[in-house]
Amino acid sequence: MTVGEIIFLITIVATLGGAAMAVLSGSIVYAMMGLVTTMFGIAGLYVFLNSPFLSMMQILIYVGAVSVLIAFAVMLIGPLYRKPKEWTTVGKFVAALGVALVSLFMFVRFVMETFGDTLPQGVPLAENPSFEITTKEIGRLFFNNLVLPFELISLLVVVAILGAIMLALFSRGNK
Amino acid sequence: MEQLASIIGWEALKMIVGLIGVLAFVVVNALILTWAERKVAGHMQRRIGPKEVGPYGLIQPIADALKLLGKEILTPRAVDKPLYYAAPMLIFIPVLVSFVVIPFDASLVVKDINVGILVILAFSSLSMFSILMAGWGSNNKYALMGAIRSIAQNIAYEIPILLSLLPVIMMTNSFSLKSIVEAQNGLWFVFYQPLAFCIYFIAGVAETNRTPFDLPEAESELVAGYHTEYSGMRFALFFLAEYTNMFIVSAIAVTFFLGGYQGPFLPGIIWFLLKSYLLVFVIMWLKWTFPRVRFDQLLNISWKALIPLSFINLLITGGLLKL
């Protein structure tokens, strides 16, 4: 086994182990740490897929922003340091399984629809020209073909920000 | 050497040698900075600082390090053990990763990655998680309060840091730290982007948790904040990370705004270290002249002043670049 393969295995173990920790852990702080580990694992997998930019963005957004916000929310809900473990009920388990299966199905369908015909059998991904995506091309796509969805997403974010500000202001006024 | 290289490859060997060099630099840098900090503090308060051990007290940090090594490592009974043990180790990951991409000289960089600055910014949020783990795992109210403050501070100051570095990235069209330095061959970016430099420096000092922004470890209110329950070498690791972060913030400021390793006559690395330590001195100067800000002031500085200003700066830069 080469060094690269060992690192690849470590990345996969981190991704899956973190995900398991996030789901199975009884303490919310450990669950959050598991989530962070998974995000790092996914970022590592992006490096193996030859897209360092996406990998860094994954860490910057999901660890640096989303997880920090989750941490902030956890800190706000008060002391639950030695809370007894809540065991999963059957209903929760079934619901989780349902969600997982539906998202897996959607993901597989998405991959088949998008890359089904561009992936000839037996050609390694690295040699396939459709997978040579650089930062420049991502940016160009965003501002050419995909400019409408891109702007719509930013509009959505603006609306969300405005909503958050309004909520914060109104709750302050009521006190 | 040849045999080792044949097993793991030259690239990996270069990385390992580079990392050992980085570790050595981290320790030496922290030793020098503790001495410098005490000297600067002393002279600013009309004292002379350490002078007994060695000439000008230069051996003092080594004596301190030996004292810390010799101390018993206490573990309080009620701590959350995995979090408590992992926190001091985890705080070192962003520090080491940052040094991998910082160019000390034209050829003296462990690895020049084409998304270099993103690596530093992405991993820097890990140090906040380490503070959170330390605060939560210590099972101590002061530690936890320090951790909460640290998160709020991190959310507020991460944004101006990103937004103040973006104009420079837009001007150079590159994320690689080396090409950013090369682009400042003529005029340093601090002359094009004085506002961005000020915003970055203020936010950077806040990110290192130093006075006037040292609320996560405010000694007079929170004992020692998130590292209240740590002793001996574990405390020393937090200490090392703080001093190294100071250097990293200065080094990024030098790379982005002050021309990096470029300068006349002297070799590049000397220029780089001179500029970086000058900024480190400014950070110390701030610490010993300004009182600590209040928490609402801390958040207001970022949300009401730094972020709007950096947005305006970004817009103006983008407009001027297109003209």
CSV table of C-alpha atoms in Angstrom, one decimal:
chain,number,residue,atom,x,y,z
A,1,MET,CA,0.0,0.0,0.0
A,2,THR,CA,1.3,3.4,-0.9
A,3,VAL,CA,1.2,6.5,1.3
A,4,GLY,CA,-1.6,7.9,-0.8
A,5,GLU,CA,-3.8,4.8,-0.3
A,6,ILE,CA,-3.2,4.9,3.5
A,7,ILE,CA,-4.3,8.6,3.6
A,8,PHE,CA,-7.3,7.7,1.5
A,9,LEU,CA,-8.3,5.0,3.9
A,10,ILE,CA,-7.9,7.4,6.9
A,11,THR,CA,-10.0,10.0,5.1
A,12,ILE,CA,-12.8,7.4,4.5
A,13,VAL,CA,-12.6,6.2,8.1
A,14,ALA,CA,-12.8,9.8,9.3
A,15,THR,CA,-15.8,10.5,7.1
A,16,LEU,CA,-17.8,7.4,8.1
A,17,GLY,CA,-16.7,7.5,11.7
A,18,GLY,CA,-17.6,11.1,12.1
A,19,ALA,CA,-21.0,10.5,10.5
A,20,ALA,CA,-21.6,7.6,12.9
A,21,MET,CA,-20.5,9.7,15.9
A,22,ALA,CA,-22.9,12.5,14.8
A,23,VAL,CA,-25.8,10.2,14.6
A,24,LEU,CA,-25.2,7.8,17.5
A,25,SER,CA,-23.6,10.1,20.1
A,26,GLY,CA,-25.8,11.0,23.1
A,27,SER,CA,-24.1,14.3,23.7
A,28,ILE,CA,-24.8,17.2,21.4
A,29,VAL,CA,-21.2,18.5,21.5
A,30,TYR,CA,-19.9,15.1,20.5
A,31,ALA,CA,-22.4,15.0,17.7
A,32,MET,CA,-21.2,18.4,16.5
A,33,MET,CA,-17.6,17.2,16.6
A,34,GLY,CA,-18.6,14.2,14.6
A,35,LEU,CA,-20.1,16.5,12.0
A,36,VAL,CA,-16.9,18.5,11.8
A,37,THR,CA,-14.9,15.3,11.4
A,38,THR,CA,-17.2,14.2,8.5
A,39,MET,CA,-16.8,17.6,6.8
A,40,PHE,CA,-13.0,17.3,7.0
A,41,GLY,CA,-13.3,13.8,5.6
A,42,ILE,CA,-15.4,15.0,2.7
A,43,ALA,CA,-12.9,17.8,2.0
A,44,GLY,CA,-10.1,15.2,1.9
A,45,LEU,CA,-12.1,13.1,-0.6
A,46,TYR,CA,-12.4,16.2,-2.8
A,47,VAL,CA,-8.6,16.5,-2.8
A,48,PHE,CA,-8.5,12.9,-4.0
A,49,LEU,CA,-10.9,13.9,-6.8
A,50,ASN,CA,-8.5,16.6,-7.9
A,51,SER,CA,-10.5,19.6,-6.9
A,52,PRO,CA,-8.5,21.4,-4.1
A,53,PHE,CA,-10.6,24.6,-4.5
A,54,LEU,CA,-13.9,22.7,-3.7
A,55,SER,CA,-12.2,21.0,-0.8
A,56,MET,CA,-11.1,24.2,0.8
A,57,MET,CA,-14.5,25.7,0.2
A,58,GLN,CA,-16.0,22.7,1.9
A,59,ILE,CA,-13.9,23.3,5.0
A,60,LEU,CA,-14.4,27.1,4.8
A,61,ILE,CA,-18.2,27.0,4.6
A,62,TYR,CA,-19.2,23.8,6.4
A,63,VAL,CA,-16.6,23.9,9.2
A,64,GLY,CA,-15.8,27.6,9.4
A,65,ALA,CA,-19.3,28.9,9.0
A,66,VAL,CA,-22.1,26.2,9.4
A,67,SER,CA,-20.5,24.3,12.2
A,68,VAL,CA,-19.5,27.4,14.0
A,69,LEU,CA,-23.1,28.6,13.8
A,70,ILE,CA,-24.3,25.2,15.1
A,71,ALA,CA,-21.8,25.5,18.0
A,72,PHE,CA,-23.2,29.0,18.8
A,73,ALA,CA,-26.7,27.6,18.8
A,74,VAL,CA,-25.6,24.7,21.1
A,75,MET,CA,-24.1,27.2,23.5
A,76,LEU,CA,-27.3,29.2,23.6
A,77,ILE,CA,-29.6,26.3,24.6
A,78,GLY,CA,-28.1,26.0,28.1
A,79,PRO,CA,-26.3,23.5,30.2
A,80,LEU,CA,-26.8,19.9,29.2
A,81,TYR,CA,-23.4,18.7,30.2
A,82,ARG,CA,-24.2,15.4,31.8
A,83,LYS,CA,-27.6,14.8,30.4
A,84,PRO,CA,-28.6,11.1,30.3
A,85,LYS,CA,-28.4,9.5,26.9
A,86,GLU,CA,-31.7,9.5,24.9
A,87,TRP,CA,-32.2,6.2,23.3
A,88,THR,CA,-33.6,6.2,19.8
A,89,THR,CA,-37.2,5.1,19.5
A,90,VAL,CA,-38.4,2.9,16.7
A,91,GLY,CA,-40.3,5.8,15.1
A,92,LYS,CA,-37.2,7.9,14.9
A,93,PHE,CA,-35.3,5.1,13.5
A,94,VAL,CA,-37.8,4.4,10.7
A,95,ALA,CA,-38.0,8.1,9.9
A,96,ALA,CA,-34.2,8.4,9.7
A,97,LEU,CA,-34.0,5.3,7.5
A,98,GLY,CA,-36.7,6.7,5.2
A,99,VAL,CA,-34.9,10.0,4.8
A,100,ALA,CA,-31.6,8.3,4.2
A,101,LEU,CA,-33.1,6.0,1.5
A,102,VAL,CA,-34.9,8.8,-0.3
A,103,SER,CA,-31.8,10.9,-0.4
A,104,LEU,CA,-29.6,8.0,-1.6
A,105,PHE,CA,-32.2,7.3,-4.3
A,106,MET,CA,-32.2,11.0,-5.4
A,107,PHE,CA,-28.4,11.1,-5.4
A,108,VAL,CA,-28.1,8.0,-7.5
A,109,ARG,CA,-30.7,9.3,-9.9
A,110,PHE,CA,-29.0,12.6,-10.1
A,111,VAL,CA,-25.6,11.1,-10.9
A,112,MET,CA,-27.1,8.8,-13.5
A,113,GLU,CA,-29.0,11.6,-15.2
A,114,THR,CA,-26.1,14.0,-15.2
A,115,PHE,CA,-23.1,11.7,-16.0
A,116,GLY,CA,-24.8,8.6,-17.2
A,117,ASP,CA,-23.9,9.0,-20.9
A,118,THR,CA,-20.7,11.0,-20.4
A,119,LEU,CA,-19.0,8.2,-18.4
A,120,PRO,CA,-17.8,5.6,-20.9
A,121,GLN,CA,-17.1,2.2,-19.2
A,122,GLY,CA,-13.5,1.5,-18.4
A,123,VAL,CA,-12.1,5.1,-18.7
A,124,PRO,CA,-10.5,6.4,-15.5
A,125,LEU,CA,-12.1,9.5,-14.1
A,126,ALA,CA,-8.9,11.5,-14.3
A,127,GLU,CA,-8.6,11.0,-18.0
A,128,ASN,CA,-12.2,11.9,-18.8
A,129,PRO,CA,-12.2,15.5,-20.1
A,130,SER,CA,-15.6,16.3,-18.6
A,131,PHE,CA,-14.1,16.0,-15.1
A,132,GLU,CA,-11.3,18.5,-15.6
A,133,ILE,CA,-13.1,21.3,-13.8
A,134,THR,CA,-11.1,24.2,-12.6
A,135,THR,CA,-11.9,27.1,-10.5
A,136,LYS,CA,-11.9,29.3,-13.5
A,137,GLU,CA,-14.5,27.2,-15.3
A,138,ILE,CA,-16.7,27.1,-12.2
A,139,GLY,CA,-16.6,30.9,-12.0
A,140,ARG,CA,-17.3,31.2,-15.8
A,141,LEU,CA,-20.2,28.8,-15.6
A,142,PHE,CA,-21.7,30.8,-12.7
A,143,PHE,CA,-21.6,34.0,-14.6
A,144,ASN,CA,-22.6,32.7,-18.0
A,145,ASN,CA,-25.0,29.8,-18.2
A,146,LEU,CA,-26.0,29.6,-14.6
A,147,VAL,CA,-26.3,33.3,-13.9
A,148,LEU,CA,-30.1,33.2,-13.3
A,149,PRO,CA,-30.1,30.4,-10.7
A,150,PHE,CA,-27.0,31.9,-9.1
A,151,GLU,CA,-28.7,35.3,-8.7
A,152,LEU,CA,-31.9,33.7,-7.5
A,153,ILE,CA,-30.0,31.9,-4.8
A,154,SER,CA,-28.4,35.2,-3.7
A,155,LEU,CA,-31.9,36.7,-3.6
A,156,LEU,CA,-33.0,33.8,-1.4
A,157,VAL,CA,-30.1,34.5,1.0
A,158,VAL,CA,-30.9,38.2,1.1
A,159,VAL,CA,-34.5,37.4,2.0
A,160,ALA,CA,-33.3,35.0,4.7
A,161,ILE,CA,-31.0,37.7,6.1
A,162,LEU,CA,-33.8,40.3,6.1
A,163,GLY,CA,-36.1,37.8,7.8
A,164,ALA,CA,-33.5,37.1,10.5
A,165,ILE,CA,-32.9,40.8,11.1
A,166,MET,CA,-36.7,41.4,11.4
A,167,LEU,CA,-37.1,38.5,13.8
A,168,ALA,CA,-34.3,39.8,16.0
A,169,LEU,CA,-35.6,43.4,16.0
A,170,PHE,CA,-39.2,42.4,16.8
A,171,SER,CA,-38.2,40.1,19.7
A,172,ARG,CA,-36.1,42.9,21.1
A,173,GLY,CA,-39.0,45.4,20.9
A,174,ASN,CA,-41.4,43.1,22.8
A,175,LYS,CA,-39.2,43.0,25.9
B,1,MET,CA,18.4,9.7,2.6
B,2,GLU,CA,18.2,8.0,-0.8
B,3,GLN,CA,16.8,4.8,0.7
B,4,LEU,CA,14.2,6.7,2.7
B,5,ALA,CA,13.2,8.7,-0.4
B,6,SER,CA,12.9,5.5,-2.4
B,7,ILE,CA,10.4,4.2,0.1
B,8,ILE,CA,8.1,7.2,0.5
B,9,GLY,CA,9.1,9.4,-2.4
B,10,TRP,CA,10.9,12.7,-2.7
B,11,GLU,CA,7.8,14.8,-2.4
B,12,ALA,CA,6.8,13.2,0.9
B,13,LEU,CA,10.3,13.4,2.2
B,14,LYS,CA,10.4,17.1,1.4
B,15,MET,CA,7.1,17.6,3.2
B,16,ILE,CA,8.5,15.8,6.3
B,17,VAL,CA,11.7,17.8,6.4
B,18,GLY,CA,9.6,21.0,5.9
B,19,LEU,CA,7.3,20.0,8.8
B,20,ILE,CA,10.2,19.4,11.1
B,21,GLY,CA,11.6,22.7,10.2
B,22,VAL,CA,8.2,24.3,10.9
B,23,LEU,CA,8.0,22.7,14.3
B,24,ALA,CA,11.5,23.9,15.2
B,25,PHE,CA,10.5,27.4,14.0
B,26,VAL,CA,7.3,27.4,16.0
B,27,VAL,CA,9.1,26.6,19.2
B,28,VAL,CA,12.0,29.1,18.7
B,29,ASN,CA,9.5,31.8,17.6
B,30,ALA,CA,7.4,31.3,20.8
B,31,LEU,CA,10.5,31.4,23.0
B,32,ILE,CA,11.7,34.6,21.4
B,33,LEU,CA,8.3,36.2,21.5
B,34,THR,CA,7.7,35.4,25.2
B,35,TRP,CA,11.0,37.1,26.0
B,36,ALA,CA,10.1,40.0,23.7
B,37,GLU,CA,6.7,40.3,25.1
B,38,ARG,CA,8.0,40.6,28.7
B,39,LYS,CA,10.7,43.1,27.6
B,40,VAL,CA,8.2,45.2,25.6
B,41,ALA,CA,5.7,45.1,28.5
B,42,GLY,CA,8.4,46.0,30.9
B,43,HIS,CA,9.7,49.0,29.0
B,44,MET,CA,6.2,50.3,28.4
B,45,GLN,CA,5.5,50.2,32.1
B,46,ARG,CA,8.9,51.9,32.9
B,47,ARG,CA,10.4,48.6,34.2
B,48,ILE,CA,13.2,46.7,32.5
B,49,GLY,CA,11.7,43.3,32.3
B,50,PRO,CA,13.6,40.0,32.8
B,51,LYS,CA,17.4,40.5,33.2
B,52,GLU,CA,18.7,37.9,35.6
B,53,VAL,CA,19.0,34.8,33.5
B,54,GLY,CA,21.6,35.2,30.8
B,55,PRO,CA,22.6,38.5,29.0
B,56,TYR,CA,19.5,40.8,28.9
B,57,GLY,CA,17.5,37.9,30.3
B,58,LEU,CA,17.7,36.0,27.0
B,59,ILE,CA,17.9,32.6,28.6
B,60,GLN,CA,14.7,33.4,30.6
B,61,PRO,CA,12.2,31.7,28.1
B,62,ILE,CA,14.3,28.5,28.2
B,63,ALA,CA,14.1,28.5,32.0
B,64,ASP,CA,10.4,29.0,31.7
B,65,ALA,CA,10.0,26.2,29.3
B,66,LEU,CA,12.0,23.8,31.6
B,67,LYS,CA,9.8,24.9,34.5
B,68,LEU,CA,6.6,24.1,32.5
B,69,LEU,CA,8.1,20.7,31.4
B,70,GLY,CA,8.8,19.8,34.9
B,71,LYS,CA,5.4,20.7,36.2
B,72,GLU,CA,2.9,18.0,37.1
B,73,ILE,CA,0.1,17.6,34.5
B,74,LEU,CA,-3.1,17.7,36.5
B,75,THR,CA,-6.4,16.4,35.2
B,76,PRO,CA,-9.4,17.6,37.2
B,77,ARG,CA,-11.8,14.7,38.1
B,78,ALA,CA,-15.0,15.8,36.4
B,79,VAL,CA,-13.6,16.8,33.0
B,80,ASP,CA,-15.0,15.3,29.8
B,81,LYS,CA,-11.8,13.3,29.1
B,82,PRO,CA,-11.8,13.0,25.2
B,83,LEU,CA,-12.6,16.6,24.6
B,84,TYR,CA,-10.2,17.8,27.4
B,85,TYR,CA,-7.3,15.8,26.1
B,86,ALA,CA,-7.9,16.5,22.4
B,87,ALA,CA,-8.2,20.3,22.7
B,88,PRO,CA,-4.5,21.2,23.2
B,89,MET,CA,-3.4,18.9,20.4
B,90,LEU,CA,-6.1,20.1,18.0
B,91,ILE,CA,-5.1,23.8,18.4
B,92,PHE,CA,-1.8,23.0,16.7
B,93,ILE,CA,-3.3,21.7,13.4
B,94,PRO,CA,-4.2,25.1,12.0
B,95,VAL,CA,-0.8,26.5,13.1
B,96,LEU,CA,1.2,23.8,11.3
B,97,VAL,CA,-1.0,23.9,8.2
B,98,SER,CA,-0.6,27.7,7.9
B,99,PHE,CA,3.2,27.4,7.9
B,100,VAL,CA,3.1,24.9,5.1
B,101,VAL,CA,1.9,27.5,2.6
B,102,ILE,CA,3.5,30.8,3.9
B,103,PRO,CA,6.4,31.8,1.6
B,104,PHE,CA,9.4,32.8,3.7
B,105,ASP,CA,11.5,33.4,0.6
B,106,ALA,CA,11.1,33.0,-3.1
B,107,SER,CA,12.2,29.3,-2.8
B,108,LEU,CA,11.7,28.8,0.9
B,109,VAL,CA,8.1,27.5,1.1
B,110,VAL,CA,7.2,24.0,2.2
B,111,LYS,CA,4.5,23.7,-0.6
B,112,ASP,CA,3.2,26.4,-2.8
B,113,ILE,CA,-0.5,25.3,-3.2
B,114,ASN,CA,-2.5,27.3,-5.8
B,115,VAL,CA,-5.3,27.8,-3.2
B,116,GLY,CA,-2.8,28.7,-0.5
B,117,ILE,CA,-4.7,31.5,1.3
B,118,LEU,CA,-7.9,29.4,1.3
B,119,VAL,CA,-6.0,26.7,3.2
B,120,ILE,CA,-5.0,29.1,6.0
B,121,LEU,CA,-8.4,30.6,6.2
B,122,ALA,CA,-10.2,27.3,6.1
B,123,PHE,CA,-8.1,25.7,8.8
B,124,SER,CA,-8.1,28.7,11.1
B,125,SER,CA,-11.6,28.0,12.2
B,126,LEU,CA,-10.3,24.8,13.8
B,127,SER,CA,-8.6,26.7,16.5
B,128,MET,CA,-12.0,28.0,17.6
B,129,PHE,CA,-13.3,24.4,17.8
B,130,SER,CA,-10.3,23.6,20.0
B,131,ILE,CA,-11.2,26.5,22.3
B,132,LEU,CA,-14.8,25.2,22.3
B,133,MET,CA,-13.6,21.7,23.2
B,134,ALA,CA,-11.4,23.0,25.9
B,135,GLY,CA,-14.1,25.2,27.4
B,136,TRP,CA,-16.8,22.6,27.3
B,137,GLY,CA,-14.6,19.7,28.3
B,138,SER,CA,-13.2,21.4,31.3
B,139,ASN,CA,-16.5,21.4,33.1
B,140,ASN,CA,-15.8,24.8,34.5
B,141,LYS,CA,-18.2,27.8,34.2
B,142,TYR,CA,-15.4,30.3,33.5
B,143,ALA,CA,-14.0,28.0,30.8
B,144,LEU,CA,-17.4,27.6,29.2
B,145,MET,CA,-18.0,31.3,29.2
B,146,GLY,CA,-14.7,31.9,27.6
B,147,ALA,CA,-15.6,29.3,24.9
B,148,ILE,CA,-19.0,31.0,24.2
B,149,ARG,CA,-17.3,34.4,23.9
B,150,SER,CA,-14.7,32.9,21.6
B,151,ILE,CA,-17.4,31.6,19.2
B,152,ALA,CA,-19.3,34.8,19.0
B,153,GLN,CA,-16.0,36.6,18.4
B,154,ASN,CA,-15.0,34.2,15.7
B,155,ILE,CA,-18.3,34.5,13.9
B,156,ALA,CA,-18.0,38.3,13.9
B,157,TYR,CA,-14.4,38.6,12.9
B,158,GLU,CA,-14.1,35.8,10.3
B,159,ILE,CA,-16.2,37.9,7.8
B,160,PRO,CA,-14.0,41.1,7.8
B,161,ILE,CA,-10.9,39.0,7.5
B,162,LEU,CA,-12.2,37.3,4.4
B,163,LEU,CA,-13.6,40.5,2.9
B,164,SER,CA,-10.4,42.5,3.5
B,165,LEU,CA,-8.3,39.8,1.8
B,166,LEU,CA,-10.6,39.5,-1.2
B,167,PRO,CA,-9.6,42.9,-2.9
B,168,VAL,CA,-6.0,41.8,-3.0
B,169,ILE,CA,-7.0,38.4,-4.5
B,170,MET,CA,-9.1,40.2,-7.1
B,171,MET,CA,-6.1,42.4,-8.0
B,172,THR,CA,-3.7,39.5,-8.4
B,173,ASN,CA,-6.2,37.0,-9.8
B,174,SER,CA,-4.6,34.2,-7.7
B,175,PHE,CA,-5.0,32.4,-4.4
B,176,SER,CA,-1.4,31.4,-4.3
B,177,LEU,CA,0.6,33.4,-1.7
B,178,LYS,CA,3.7,33.3,-3.8
B,179,SER,CA,2.1,34.9,-6.8
B,180,ILE,CA,0.5,37.5,-4.5
B,181,VAL,CA,4.0,38.4,-3.3
B,182,GLU,CA,5.3,38.4,-6.9
B,183,ALA,CA,2.5,40.8,-7.9
B,184,GLN,CA,3.8,43.4,-5.4
B,185,ASN,CA,7.1,43.8,-7.2
B,186,GLY,CA,6.4,47.5,-7.9
B,187,LEU,CA,4.3,49.0,-5.3
B,188,TRP,CA,3.1,47.2,-2.1
B,189,PHE,CA,-0.6,46.5,-1.9
B,190,VAL,CA,-0.8,48.5,1.4
B,191,PHE,CA,-0.7,51.6,-0.8
B,192,TYR,CA,-3.5,50.4,-3.0
B,193,GLN,CA,-5.5,49.0,-0.2
B,194,PRO,CA,-4.8,50.9,3.0
B,195,LEU,CA,-8.4,50.4,4.3
B,196,ALA,CA,-8.3,46.7,3.7
B,197,PHE,CA,-4.9,46.5,5.5
B,198,CYS,CA,-6.3,48.3,8.6
B,199,ILE,CA,-9.4,46.1,8.6
B,200,TYR,CA,-7.4,42.9,8.2
B,201,PHE,CA,-5.0,43.9,11.0
B,202,ILE,CA,-7.8,44.8,13.5
B,203,ALA,CA,-9.7,41.6,12.7
B,204,GLY,CA,-6.5,39.6,12.8
B,205,VAL,CA,-5.6,40.8,16.3
B,206,ALA,CA,-9.2,39.9,17.3
B,207,GLU,CA,-8.7,36.4,15.9
B,208,THR,CA,-5.6,35.8,17.9
B,209,ASN,CA,-7.6,36.6,21.1
B,210,ARG,CA,-5.2,39.2,22.3
B,211,THR,CA,-5.9,42.4,24.3
B,212,PRO,CA,-7.8,44.6,23.5
B,213,PHE,CA,-9.9,41.7,22.2
B,214,ASP,CA,-8.9,39.0,24.7
B,215,LEU,CA,-12.4,38.3,26.0
B,216,PRO,CA,-12.2,34.5,25.8
B,217,GLU,CA,-9.5,34.5,28.4
B,218,ALA,CA,-10.1,37.8,30.2
B,219,GLU,CA,-8.0,37.4,33.3
B,220,SER,CA,-9.8,39.9,35.4
B,221,GLU,CA,-13.3,38.3,34.9
B,222,LEU,CA,-12.8,34.7,33.8
B,223,VAL,CA,-9.7,33.5,35.7
B,224,ALA,CA,-8.0,32.4,32.5
B,225,GLY,CA,-11.0,31.7,30.3
B,226,TYR,CA,-10.9,28.5,28.3
B,227,HIS,CA,-7.6,27.2,29.6
B,228,THR,CA,-8.4,27.7,33.3
B,229,GLU,CA,-8.2,24.0,34.0
B,230,TYR,CA,-5.0,23.2,32.1
B,231,SER,CA,-1.6,23.0,33.7
B,232,GLY,CA,1.9,22.1,32.8
B,233,MET,CA,2.7,21.2,29.1
B,234,ARG,CA,-1.0,21.3,28.1
B,235,PHE,CA,-1.2,24.9,29.1
B,236,ALA,CA,2.1,25.5,27.3
B,237,LEU,CA,0.6,24.2,24.1
B,238,PHE,CA,-2.2,26.8,24.2
B,239,PHE,CA,0.5,29.4,25.0
B,240,LEU,CA,2.6,28.3,22.1
B,241,ALA,CA,-0.4,28.4,19.7
B,242,GLU,CA,-1.3,31.9,20.8
B,243,TYR,CA,2.2,33.2,20.1
B,244,THR,CA,2.5,31.4,16.8
B,245,ASN,CA,-0.9,32.7,15.7
B,246,MET,CA,0.4,36.2,16.4
B,247,PHE,CA,3.2,35.5,14.0
B,248,ILE,CA,0.9,33.9,11.4
B,249,VAL,CA,-1.5,36.9,11.4
B,250,SER,CA,1.5,39.2,10.9
B,251,ALA,CA,3.0,37.0,8.2
B,252,ILE,CA,-0.2,37.0,6.2
B,253,ALA,CA,-0.5,40.7,6.6
B,254,VAL,CA,3.1,41.0,5.3
B,255,THR,CA,2.4,38.6,2.4
B,256,PHE,CA,-0.8,40.3,1.3
B,257,PHE,CA,0.0,44.0,1.9
B,258,LEU,CA,3.6,44.6,2.7
B,259,GLY,CA,5.4,42.9,-0.2
B,260,GLY,CA,6.3,39.6,1.5
B,261,TYR,CA,9.9,38.7,1.1
B,262,GLN,CA,10.6,41.5,-1.4
B,263,GLY,CA,13.0,44.3,-0.5
B,264,PRO,CA,16.4,45.7,-1.5
B,265,PHE,CA,19.9,44.6,-0.5
B,266,LEU,CA,19.1,42.0,2.2
B,267,PRO,CA,18.0,38.4,1.3
B,268,GLY,CA,14.3,37.8,1.2
B,269,ILE,CA,13.9,35.8,4.4
B,270,ILE,CA,15.5,38.6,6.4
B,271,TRP,CA,13.0,41.1,4.9
B,272,PHE,CA,10.1,38.8,5.6
B,273,LEU,CA,11.1,38.2,9.2
B,274,LEU,CA,11.8,41.9,9.8
B,275,LYS,CA,8.4,43.0,8.5
B,276,SER,CA,6.6,40.2,10.3
B,277,TYR,CA,8.2,40.9,13.7
B,278,LEU,CA,7.6,44.6,13.2
B,279,LEU,CA,3.9,43.8,13.0
B,280,VAL,CA,4.2,41.4,16.0
B,281,PHE,CA,5.7,44.3,17.9
B,282,VAL,CA,2.7,46.5,16.9
B,283,ILE,CA,0.4,43.8,18.2
B,284,MET,CA,2.3,43.7,21.5
B,285,TRP,CA,2.2,47.5,21.6
B,286,LEU,CA,-1.6,47.4,21.3
B,287,LYS,CA,-1.8,44.9,24.1
B,288,TRP,CA,0.1,47.0,26.5
B,289,THR,CA,-1.5,50.4,25.6
B,290,PHE,CA,-5.2,49.7,25.2
B,291,PRO,CA,-7.7,48.4,27.8
B,292,ARG,CA,-9.9,45.5,27.0
B,293,VAL,CA,-13.1,46.3,25.0
B,294,ARG,CA,-16.5,45.5,26.4
B,295,PHE,CA,-18.3,42.6,24.8
B,296,ASP,CA,-21.0,44.6,23.0
B,297,GLN,CA,-18.3,47.0,21.8
B,298,LEU,CA,-16.3,44.1,20.5
B,299,LEU,CA,-19.3,42.9,18.4
B,300,ASN,CA,-20.3,46.4,17.3
B,301,ILE,CA,-16.8,47.1,16.0
B,302,SER,CA,-17.1,44.2,13.7
B,303,TRP,CA,-20.7,44.2,12.6
B,304,LYS,CA,-21.3,48.0,12.4
B,305,ALA,CA,-17.9,49.2,11.3
B,306,LEU,CA,-15.5,46.6,9.9
B,307,ILE,CA,-18.0,44.6,7.8
B,308,PRO,CA,-19.7,47.5,6.1
B,309,LEU,CA,-16.4,49.2,5.4
B,310,SER,CA,-14.9,46.1,3.9
B,311,PHE,CA,-18.0,45.7,1.7
B,312,ILE,CA,-17.6,49.2,0.4
B,313,ASN,CA,-13.9,48.7,-0.1
B,314,LEU,CA,-14.6,45.5,-2.0
B,315,LEU,CA,-17.2,47.3,-4.2
B,316,ILE,CA,-14.9,50.2,-5.0
B,317,THR,CA,-12.0,47.9,-5.8
B,318,GLY,CA,-14.2,45.8,-8.1
B,319,GLY,CA,-15.4,48.9,-9.9
B,320,LEU,CA,-12.0,50.4,-10.3
B,321,LEU,CA,-10.6,47.1,-11.6
B,322,LYS,CA,-13.2,47.1,-14.3
B,323,LEU,CA,-12.6,50.7,-15.4
